[in-house]
Coordinates of C-alpha atoms and ligand atoms in Angstrom, one line a residue:
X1 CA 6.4 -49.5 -31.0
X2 CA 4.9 -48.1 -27.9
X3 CA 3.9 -44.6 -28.4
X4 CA 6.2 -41.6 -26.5
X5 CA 3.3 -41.2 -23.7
X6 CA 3.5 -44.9 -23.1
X7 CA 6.2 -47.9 -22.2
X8 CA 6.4 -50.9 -24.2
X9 CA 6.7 -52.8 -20.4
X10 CA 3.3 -51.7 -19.3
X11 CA 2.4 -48.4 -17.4
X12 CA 1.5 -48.7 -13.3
X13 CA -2.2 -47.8 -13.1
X14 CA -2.1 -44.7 -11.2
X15 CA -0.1 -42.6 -10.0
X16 CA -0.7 -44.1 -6.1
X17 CA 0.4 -47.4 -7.3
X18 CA 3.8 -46.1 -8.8
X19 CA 4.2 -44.6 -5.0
X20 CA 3.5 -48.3 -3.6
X21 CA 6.3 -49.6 -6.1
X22 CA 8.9 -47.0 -5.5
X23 CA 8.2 -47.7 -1.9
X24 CA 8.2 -51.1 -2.3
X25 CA 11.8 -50.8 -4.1
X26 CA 13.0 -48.4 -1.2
X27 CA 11.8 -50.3 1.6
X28 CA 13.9 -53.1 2.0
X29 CA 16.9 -55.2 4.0
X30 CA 18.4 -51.5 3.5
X31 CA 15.5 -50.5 5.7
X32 CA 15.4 -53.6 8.4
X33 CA 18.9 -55.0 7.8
X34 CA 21.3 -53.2 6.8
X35 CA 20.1 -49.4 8.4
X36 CA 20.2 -50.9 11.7
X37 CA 23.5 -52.3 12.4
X38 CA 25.1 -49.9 10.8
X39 CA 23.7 -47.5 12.9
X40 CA 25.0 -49.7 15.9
X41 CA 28.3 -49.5 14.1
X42 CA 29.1 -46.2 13.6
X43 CA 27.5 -45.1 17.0
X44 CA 24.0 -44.2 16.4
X45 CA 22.1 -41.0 16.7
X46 CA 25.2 -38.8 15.0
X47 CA 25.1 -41.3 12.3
X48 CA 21.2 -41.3 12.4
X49 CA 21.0 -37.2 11.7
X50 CA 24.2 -36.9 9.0
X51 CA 22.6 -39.9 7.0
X52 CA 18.8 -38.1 7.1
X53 CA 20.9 -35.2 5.8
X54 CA 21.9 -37.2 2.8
X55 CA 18.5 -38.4 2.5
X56 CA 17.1 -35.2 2.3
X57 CA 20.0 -33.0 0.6
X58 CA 21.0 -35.6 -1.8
X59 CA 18.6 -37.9 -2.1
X60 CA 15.6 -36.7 -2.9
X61 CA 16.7 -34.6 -5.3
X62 CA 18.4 -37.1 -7.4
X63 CA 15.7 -39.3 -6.9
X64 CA 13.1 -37.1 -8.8
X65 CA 16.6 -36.7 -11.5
X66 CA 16.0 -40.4 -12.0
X67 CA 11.9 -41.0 -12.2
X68 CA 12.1 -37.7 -14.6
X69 CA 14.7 -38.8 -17.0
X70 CA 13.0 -42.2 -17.0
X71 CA 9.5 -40.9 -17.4
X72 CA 10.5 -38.8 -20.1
X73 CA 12.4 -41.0 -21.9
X74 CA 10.0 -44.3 -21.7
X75 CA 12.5 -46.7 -21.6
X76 CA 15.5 -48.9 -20.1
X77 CA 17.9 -46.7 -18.2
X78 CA 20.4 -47.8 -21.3
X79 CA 17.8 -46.6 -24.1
X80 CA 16.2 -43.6 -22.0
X81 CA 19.7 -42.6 -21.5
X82 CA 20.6 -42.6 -25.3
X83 CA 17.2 -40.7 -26.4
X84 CA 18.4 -38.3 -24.1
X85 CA 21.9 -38.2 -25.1
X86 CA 20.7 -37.3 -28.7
X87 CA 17.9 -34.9 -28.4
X88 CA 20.4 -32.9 -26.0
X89 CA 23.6 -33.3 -28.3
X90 CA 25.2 -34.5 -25.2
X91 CA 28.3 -37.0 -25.4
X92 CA 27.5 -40.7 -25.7
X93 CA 29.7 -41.7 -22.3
X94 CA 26.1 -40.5 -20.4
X95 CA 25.2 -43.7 -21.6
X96 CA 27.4 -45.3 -18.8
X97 CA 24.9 -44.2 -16.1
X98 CA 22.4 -46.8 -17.7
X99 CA 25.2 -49.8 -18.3
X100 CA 27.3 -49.0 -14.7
X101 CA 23.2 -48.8 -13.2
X102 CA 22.0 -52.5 -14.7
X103 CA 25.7 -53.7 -13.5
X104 CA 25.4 -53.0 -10.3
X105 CA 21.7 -53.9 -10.3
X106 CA 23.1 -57.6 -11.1
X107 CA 25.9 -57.3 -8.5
X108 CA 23.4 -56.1 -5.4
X109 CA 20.7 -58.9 -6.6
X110 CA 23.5 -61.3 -6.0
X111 CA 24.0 -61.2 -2.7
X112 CA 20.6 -59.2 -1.7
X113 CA 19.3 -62.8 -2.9
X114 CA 21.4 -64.6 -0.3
X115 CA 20.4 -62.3 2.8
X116 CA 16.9 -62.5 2.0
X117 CA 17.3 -66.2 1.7
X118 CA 18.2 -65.8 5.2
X119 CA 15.3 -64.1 6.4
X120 CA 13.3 -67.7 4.6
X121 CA 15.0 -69.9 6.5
X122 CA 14.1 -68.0 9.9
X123 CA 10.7 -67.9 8.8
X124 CA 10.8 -71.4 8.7
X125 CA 13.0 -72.5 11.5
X126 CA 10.8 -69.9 13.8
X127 CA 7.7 -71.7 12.3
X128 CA 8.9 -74.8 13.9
X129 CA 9.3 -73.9 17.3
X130 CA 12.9 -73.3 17.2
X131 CA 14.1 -70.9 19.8
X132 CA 11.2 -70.8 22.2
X133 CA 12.6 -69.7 25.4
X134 CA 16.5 -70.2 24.2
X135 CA 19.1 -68.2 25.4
X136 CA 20.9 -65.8 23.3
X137 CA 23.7 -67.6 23.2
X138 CA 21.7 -70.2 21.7
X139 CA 20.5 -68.0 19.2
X140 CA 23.8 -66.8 18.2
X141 CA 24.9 -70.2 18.0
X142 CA 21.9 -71.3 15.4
X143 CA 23.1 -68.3 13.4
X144 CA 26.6 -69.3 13.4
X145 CA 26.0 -72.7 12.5
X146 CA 23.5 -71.5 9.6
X147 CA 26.0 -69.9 8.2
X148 CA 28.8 -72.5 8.2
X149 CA 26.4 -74.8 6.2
X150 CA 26.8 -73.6 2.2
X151 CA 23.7 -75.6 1.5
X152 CA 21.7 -74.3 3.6
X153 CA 22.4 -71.2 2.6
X154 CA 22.5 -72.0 -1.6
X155 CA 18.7 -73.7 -0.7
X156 CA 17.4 -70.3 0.9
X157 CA 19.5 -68.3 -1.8
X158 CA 17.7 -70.5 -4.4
X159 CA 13.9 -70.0 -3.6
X160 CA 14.4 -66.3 -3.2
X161 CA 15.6 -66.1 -6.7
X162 CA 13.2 -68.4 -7.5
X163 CA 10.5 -66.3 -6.3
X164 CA 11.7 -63.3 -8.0
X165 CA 12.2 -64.3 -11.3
X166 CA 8.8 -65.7 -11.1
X167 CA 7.0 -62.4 -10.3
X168 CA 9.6 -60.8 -12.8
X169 CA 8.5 -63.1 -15.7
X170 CA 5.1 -61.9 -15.2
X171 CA 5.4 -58.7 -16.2
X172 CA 5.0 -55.2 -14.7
X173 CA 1.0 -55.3 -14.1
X174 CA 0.6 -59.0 -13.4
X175 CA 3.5 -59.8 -11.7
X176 CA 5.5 -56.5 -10.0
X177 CA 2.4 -54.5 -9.3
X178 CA 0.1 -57.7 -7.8
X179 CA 3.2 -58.2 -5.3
X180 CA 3.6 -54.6 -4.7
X181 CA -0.4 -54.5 -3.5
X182 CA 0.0 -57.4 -1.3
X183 CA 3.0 -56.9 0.2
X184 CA 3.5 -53.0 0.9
X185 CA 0.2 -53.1 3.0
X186 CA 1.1 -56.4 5.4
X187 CA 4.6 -54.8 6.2
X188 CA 3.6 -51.7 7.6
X189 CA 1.1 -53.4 9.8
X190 CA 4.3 -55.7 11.1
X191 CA 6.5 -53.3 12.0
X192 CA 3.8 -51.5 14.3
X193 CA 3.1 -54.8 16.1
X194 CA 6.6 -55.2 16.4
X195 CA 7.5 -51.6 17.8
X196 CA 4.7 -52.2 20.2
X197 CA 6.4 -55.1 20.9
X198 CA 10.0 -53.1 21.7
X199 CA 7.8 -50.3 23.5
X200 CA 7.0 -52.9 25.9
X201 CA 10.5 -54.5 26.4
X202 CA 12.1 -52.6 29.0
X203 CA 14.7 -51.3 26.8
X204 CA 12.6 -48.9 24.7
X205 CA 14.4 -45.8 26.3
X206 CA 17.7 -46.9 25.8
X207 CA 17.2 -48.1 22.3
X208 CA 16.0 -44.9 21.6
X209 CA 18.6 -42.8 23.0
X210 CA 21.1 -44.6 21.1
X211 CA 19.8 -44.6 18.2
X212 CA 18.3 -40.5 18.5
X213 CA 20.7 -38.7 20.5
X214 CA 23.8 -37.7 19.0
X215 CA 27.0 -38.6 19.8
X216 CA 29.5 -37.4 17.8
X217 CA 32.6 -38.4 19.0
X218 CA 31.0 -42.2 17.8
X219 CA 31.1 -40.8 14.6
X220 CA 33.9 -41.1 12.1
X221 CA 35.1 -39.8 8.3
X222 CA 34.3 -43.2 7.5
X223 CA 30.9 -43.0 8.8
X224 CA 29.9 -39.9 6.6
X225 CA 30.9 -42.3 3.4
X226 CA 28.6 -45.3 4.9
X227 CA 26.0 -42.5 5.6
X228 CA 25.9 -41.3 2.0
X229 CA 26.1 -44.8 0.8
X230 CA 23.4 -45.9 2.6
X231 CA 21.1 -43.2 1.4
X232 CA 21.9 -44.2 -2.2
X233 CA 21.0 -47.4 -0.9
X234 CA 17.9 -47.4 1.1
X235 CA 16.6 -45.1 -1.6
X236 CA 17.3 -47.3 -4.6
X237 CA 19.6 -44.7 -6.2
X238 CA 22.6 -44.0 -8.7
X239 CA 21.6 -47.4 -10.5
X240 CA 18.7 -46.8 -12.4
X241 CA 15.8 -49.0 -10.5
X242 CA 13.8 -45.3 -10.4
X243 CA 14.2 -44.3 -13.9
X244 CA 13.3 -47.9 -15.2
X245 CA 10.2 -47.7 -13.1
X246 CA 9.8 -44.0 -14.0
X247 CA 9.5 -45.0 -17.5
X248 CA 6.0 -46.7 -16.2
X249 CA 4.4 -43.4 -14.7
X250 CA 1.2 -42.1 -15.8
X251 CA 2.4 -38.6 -17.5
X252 CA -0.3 -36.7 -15.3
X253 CA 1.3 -38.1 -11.9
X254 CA 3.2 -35.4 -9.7
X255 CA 6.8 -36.5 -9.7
X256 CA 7.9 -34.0 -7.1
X257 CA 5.1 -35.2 -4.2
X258 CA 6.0 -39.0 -5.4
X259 CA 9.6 -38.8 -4.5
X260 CA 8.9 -36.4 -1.1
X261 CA 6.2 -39.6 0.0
X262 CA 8.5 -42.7 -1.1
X263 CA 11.4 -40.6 0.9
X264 CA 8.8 -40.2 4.4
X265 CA 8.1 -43.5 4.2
X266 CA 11.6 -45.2 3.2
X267 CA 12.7 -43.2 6.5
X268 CA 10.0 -43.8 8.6
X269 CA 10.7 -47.8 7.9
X270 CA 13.9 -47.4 8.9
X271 CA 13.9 -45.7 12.3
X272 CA 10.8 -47.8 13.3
X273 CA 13.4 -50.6 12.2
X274 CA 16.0 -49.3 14.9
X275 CA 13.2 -48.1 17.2
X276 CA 11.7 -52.3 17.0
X277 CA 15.6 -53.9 17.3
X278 CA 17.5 -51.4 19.6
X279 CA 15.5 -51.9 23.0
X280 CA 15.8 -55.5 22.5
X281 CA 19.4 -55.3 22.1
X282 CA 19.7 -53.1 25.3
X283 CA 16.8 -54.7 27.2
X284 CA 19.3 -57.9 26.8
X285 CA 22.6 -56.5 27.1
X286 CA 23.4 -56.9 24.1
X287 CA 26.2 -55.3 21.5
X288 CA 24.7 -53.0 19.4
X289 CA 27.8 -52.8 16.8
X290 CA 27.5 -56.8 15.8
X291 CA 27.1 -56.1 12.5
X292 CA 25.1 -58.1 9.5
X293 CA 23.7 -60.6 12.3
X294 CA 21.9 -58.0 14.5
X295 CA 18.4 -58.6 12.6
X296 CA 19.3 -62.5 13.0
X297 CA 20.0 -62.9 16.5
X298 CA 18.5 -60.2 18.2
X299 CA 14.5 -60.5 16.5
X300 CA 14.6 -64.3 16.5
X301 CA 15.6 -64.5 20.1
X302 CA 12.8 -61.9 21.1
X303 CA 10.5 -63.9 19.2
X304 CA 11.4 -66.7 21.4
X305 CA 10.9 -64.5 24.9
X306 CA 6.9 -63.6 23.7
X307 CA 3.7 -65.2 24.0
X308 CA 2.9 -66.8 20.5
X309 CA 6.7 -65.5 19.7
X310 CA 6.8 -68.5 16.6
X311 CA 3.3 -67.1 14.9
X312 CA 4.7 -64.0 15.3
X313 CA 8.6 -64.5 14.6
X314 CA 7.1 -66.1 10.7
X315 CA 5.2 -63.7 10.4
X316 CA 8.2 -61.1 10.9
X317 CA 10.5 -62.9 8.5
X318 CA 8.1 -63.8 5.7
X319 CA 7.1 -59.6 5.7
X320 CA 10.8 -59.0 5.6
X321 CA 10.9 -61.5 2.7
X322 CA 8.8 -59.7 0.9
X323 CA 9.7 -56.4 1.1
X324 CA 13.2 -57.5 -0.1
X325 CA 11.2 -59.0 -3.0
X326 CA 9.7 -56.0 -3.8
X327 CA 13.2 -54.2 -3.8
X328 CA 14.7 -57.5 -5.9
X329 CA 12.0 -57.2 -8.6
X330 CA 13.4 -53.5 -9.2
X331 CA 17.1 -54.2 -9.4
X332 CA 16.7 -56.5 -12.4
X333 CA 14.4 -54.1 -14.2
X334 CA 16.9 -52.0 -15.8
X335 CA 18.9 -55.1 -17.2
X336 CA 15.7 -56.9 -17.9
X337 CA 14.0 -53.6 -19.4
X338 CA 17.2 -53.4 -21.7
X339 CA 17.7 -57.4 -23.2
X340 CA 13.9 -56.8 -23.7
X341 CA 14.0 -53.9 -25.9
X342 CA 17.1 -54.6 -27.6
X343 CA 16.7 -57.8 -28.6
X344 CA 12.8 -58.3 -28.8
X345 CA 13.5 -61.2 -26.3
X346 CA 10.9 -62.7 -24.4
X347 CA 11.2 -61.6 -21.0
X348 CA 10.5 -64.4 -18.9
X349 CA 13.6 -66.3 -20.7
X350 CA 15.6 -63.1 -19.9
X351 CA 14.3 -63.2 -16.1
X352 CA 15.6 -66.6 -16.2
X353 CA 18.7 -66.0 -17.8
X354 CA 19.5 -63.1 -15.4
X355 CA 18.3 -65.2 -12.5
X356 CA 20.8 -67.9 -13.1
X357 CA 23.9 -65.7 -13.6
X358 CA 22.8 -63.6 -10.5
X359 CA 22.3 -67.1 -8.5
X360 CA 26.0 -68.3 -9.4
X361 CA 27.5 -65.0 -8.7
X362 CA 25.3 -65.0 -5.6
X363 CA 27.5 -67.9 -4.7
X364 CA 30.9 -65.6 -3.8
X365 CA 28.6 -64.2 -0.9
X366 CA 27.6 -68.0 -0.1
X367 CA 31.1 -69.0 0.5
X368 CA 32.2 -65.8 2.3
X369 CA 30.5 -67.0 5.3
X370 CA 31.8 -70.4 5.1
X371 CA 34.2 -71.9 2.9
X372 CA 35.8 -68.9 1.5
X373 CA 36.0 -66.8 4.7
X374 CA 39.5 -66.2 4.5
X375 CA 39.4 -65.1 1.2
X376 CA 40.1 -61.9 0.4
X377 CA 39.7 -60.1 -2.2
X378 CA 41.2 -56.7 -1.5
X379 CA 41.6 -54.9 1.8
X380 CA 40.5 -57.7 3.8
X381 CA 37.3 -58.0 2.8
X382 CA 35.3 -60.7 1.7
X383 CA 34.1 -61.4 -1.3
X384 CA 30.4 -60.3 -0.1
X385 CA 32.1 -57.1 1.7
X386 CA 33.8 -56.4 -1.9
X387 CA 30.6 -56.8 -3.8
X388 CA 28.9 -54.5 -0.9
X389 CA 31.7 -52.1 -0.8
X390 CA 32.0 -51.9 -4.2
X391 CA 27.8 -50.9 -5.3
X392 CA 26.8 -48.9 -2.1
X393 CA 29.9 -47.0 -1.4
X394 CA 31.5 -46.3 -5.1
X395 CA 29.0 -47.2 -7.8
X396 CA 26.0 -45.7 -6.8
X397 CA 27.1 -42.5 -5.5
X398 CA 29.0 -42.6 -8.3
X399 CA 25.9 -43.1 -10.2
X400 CA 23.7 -40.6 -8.5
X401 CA 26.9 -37.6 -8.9
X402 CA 26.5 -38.0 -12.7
X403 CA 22.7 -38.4 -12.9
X404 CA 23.0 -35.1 -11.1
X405 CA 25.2 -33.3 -13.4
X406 CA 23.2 -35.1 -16.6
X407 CA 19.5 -33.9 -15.3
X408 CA 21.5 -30.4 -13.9
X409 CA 23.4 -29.2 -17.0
X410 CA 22.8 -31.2 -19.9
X411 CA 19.2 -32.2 -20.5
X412 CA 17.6 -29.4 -21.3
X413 CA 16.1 -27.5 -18.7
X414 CA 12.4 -26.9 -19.8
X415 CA 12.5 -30.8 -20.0
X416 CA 13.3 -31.4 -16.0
X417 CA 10.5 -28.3 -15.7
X418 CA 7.7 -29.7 -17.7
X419 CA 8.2 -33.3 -16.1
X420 CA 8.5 -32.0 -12.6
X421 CA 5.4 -29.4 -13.3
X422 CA 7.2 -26.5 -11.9
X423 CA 6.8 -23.6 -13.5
X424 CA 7.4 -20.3 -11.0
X425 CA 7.8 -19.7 -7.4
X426 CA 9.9 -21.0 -4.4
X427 CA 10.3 -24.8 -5.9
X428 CA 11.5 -24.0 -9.4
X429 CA 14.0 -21.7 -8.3
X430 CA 15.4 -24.1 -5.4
X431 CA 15.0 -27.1 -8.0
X432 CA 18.2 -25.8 -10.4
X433 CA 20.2 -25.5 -7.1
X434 CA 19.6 -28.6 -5.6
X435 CA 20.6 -30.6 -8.3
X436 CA 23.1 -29.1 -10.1
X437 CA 24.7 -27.4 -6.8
X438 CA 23.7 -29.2 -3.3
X439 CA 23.9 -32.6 -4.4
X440 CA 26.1 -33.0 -6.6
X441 CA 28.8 -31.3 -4.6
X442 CA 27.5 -33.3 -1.4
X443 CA 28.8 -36.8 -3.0
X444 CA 32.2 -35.0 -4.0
X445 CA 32.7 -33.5 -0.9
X446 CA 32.0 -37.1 0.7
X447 CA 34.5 -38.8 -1.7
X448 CA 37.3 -36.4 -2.1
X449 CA 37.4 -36.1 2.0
X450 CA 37.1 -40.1 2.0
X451 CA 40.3 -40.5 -0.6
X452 CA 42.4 -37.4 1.2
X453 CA 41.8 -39.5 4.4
X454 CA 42.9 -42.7 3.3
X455 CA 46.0 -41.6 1.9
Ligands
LIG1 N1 16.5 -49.9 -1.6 C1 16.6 -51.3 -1.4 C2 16.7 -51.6 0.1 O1 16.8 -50.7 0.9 C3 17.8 -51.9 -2.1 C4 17.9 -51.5 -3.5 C5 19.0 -50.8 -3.9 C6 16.9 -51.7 -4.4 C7 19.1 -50.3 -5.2 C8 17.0 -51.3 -5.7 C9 18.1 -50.6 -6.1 O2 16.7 -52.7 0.5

């Protein structure tokens, strides 16, 4: 048995590198994907300032609730969760936090694993001279047609799994924390060659504006739930990726500048996301509310307008490739953490058993684009809008509410003190409030008006 200052897993070797993984987990197709066209959908800058209110209110407070209950407890969310359970006297339904967490982990993965596949094949396609000089209806149409093809798609779905079992397999020092030190690095340096790119397009101002300066009448109920969701999201939240990966912190890292860093930067990506796609969009005339294929249309088309646009354009998509590999490798952890410690299992044979379930629920989001697109499953949605629905709007929040409440009023609170080194003065008094107050009562609010609204 691994001692109680140590994980069984593996530890990260300092407390820098557990920043580089937590960002690595953050940044994401939350960050690149998803963050922009969902600004373009619900109107931009209004959306832009309520969601960095989330971030900031409710996210990074629960955040450091998860990498402190993990780092205290050393283990899978499921098994930290327990330990905690019984040193507090706490009822055993906390427990669900860990088993709803590694669920939804599994759910997200599935079709996380299809969008990145995505972001493969345009690596590729780009690679090949595809779209040099096309028209943006060409570009649409090559998206379209992608997407109507389930092969294609089950190929790219495939290899990204693939890879990340692979790096999974090998373990948290040789396999997660390699990637992370590659990968992190070569992103960042993208997505300023890209922004320079957009600063140069002609639509910089107006991609800006839209996406800085608020307009609130573009902004609906609705959005405020997508908002919150998307914090929970982008942050890797309410499902347990940042307590498993708290359980590898060095004890004398500070948990309190970790989560205020891996917050900056998860942000920063994300505008600098918007700031790189919306002047394209504009400088073209393009829609900004096109949903899920903004990233697809919009960047591969630019690619194809610039001088060495193909180098470039793989370049783009293999970064975005990895940096949803860094965030896949943390959404099977606390699964994989779990079937490791429970049943002494091997974990490369659990990697690969959770790979292949993940791949053939990954195949619902497959078909939704093709085959199945008339399938509903409830409310008109598809079976991928169900899945996405379903994790980022119910069960993480969800998640992150009673993570809250747990770290807020049941584990004891010299615990939460001693682990986030606050012992008087300004922080330790605002600390109590912000998680058993601010945001807890931020996600109710946020649901409750979201339920009254619907009904
Ligand atoms: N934060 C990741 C992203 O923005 C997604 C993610 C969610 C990863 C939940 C882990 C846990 O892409």
């Amino acid at each position: 048995m691994a001692s109680a200052s140590e994980s069984r897993h593996g530890m990260w070797s300092s407390g820098w590198l557990f920043i580089l993984a937590a960002a690595g987990s953050a940044v994401g197709l939350g960050n690149i994907w998803k963050f922009p066209y969902i600004a373009g959908e619900n109107g931009g800058g209004a959306f832009v300032l309520v969601y960095l209110g989330c971030v900031a209110l409710v996210g990074i407070p629960i955040l450091a609730g998860e990498v402190l209950l993990g780092r205290a407890g050393r283990a899978s969310p499921i098994n930290a969760m327990r330990k905690h359970v019984i040193a507090a006297s706490g009822s055993p339904l906390w427990v669900l936090i860990g088993w709803s967490g590694a669920l939804a982990g599994f759910l997200i993965l599935s079709y996380y694993a299809v969008i990145a596949g995505w972001a493969l094949y345009y690596g590729v396609k780009l690679g090949e001279g595809a779209l040099v000089g096309a028209s943006i209806e060409v570009a649409n149409q090559t998206f379209n047609d992608f997407l109507a093809d389930p092969w294609q798609l089950i190929l790219w779905q495939t290899v990204f799994l693939g890879g990340t079992v692979w790096i999974v397999a090998r373990g948290v020092i040789k396999g997660l924390e390699t990637a992370i030190r590659w990968f992190m690095p070569l992103l960042f340096l993208l997505l300023v060659v890209l922004l320079a790119y957009a600063f140069n397009s002609g639509g910089f101002m107006a991609g800006a504006e839209f996406l800085l300066s608020p307009n609130w009448e573009a902004m609906s109920v609705d959005g405020l739930l997508v908002a919150m969701g998307q914090a929970f999201f982008t942050l890797s939240l309410g499902m347990g990726a940042m307590m498993a990966y708290g359980a590898y912190v060095p004890a004398n890292a500070s948990i309190g500048n970790t989560v205020i860093t891996v917050a900056l930067l998860d942000t920063v990506v994300a505008i600098a996301a918007g700031l790189a796609i919306f002047p394209i969009v504009f400088a073209n005339g393009l829609e900004p509310g096109q949903g899920p294929g903004l990233m697809f249309v919009t960047i591969p088309f630019a690619f194809g307008q610039m001088p060495f646009g193909a180098v470039f354009g793989v370049v783009f998509f293999v970064l975005v490739t990895f940096a949803a590999i860094t965030s896949a490798i943390s959404l099977t952890e606390p699964a994989l953490a779990y079937l490791v410690e429970q049943y002494n299992a091997d974990r490369s044979r659990v990697a690969i058993s959770l790979g292949v379930f993940c791949w053939l629920l990954g195949l619902g989001t497959v078909f939704s684009f093709n085959i199945w697109s008339d399938v509903h499953v409830v409310a008109g949605l598809s079976v991928f809008e169900f899945i996405d629905y379903l994790t980022q709007n119910v069960m993480l929040p969800l998640g992150g509410l009673l993570i809250a409440l747990f770290v807020g009023y049941v584990l004891p609170k010299q615990l939460a003190r001693e682990q986030l080194g606050i012992d008087g003065g300004i922080v330790a008094r605002l600390w109590p409030l912000l998680i058993g107050f601010v945001a807890p009562v931020g996600v109710a609010v946020v649901f409750v008006y979201t339920i009254y609204q619907s009904l």
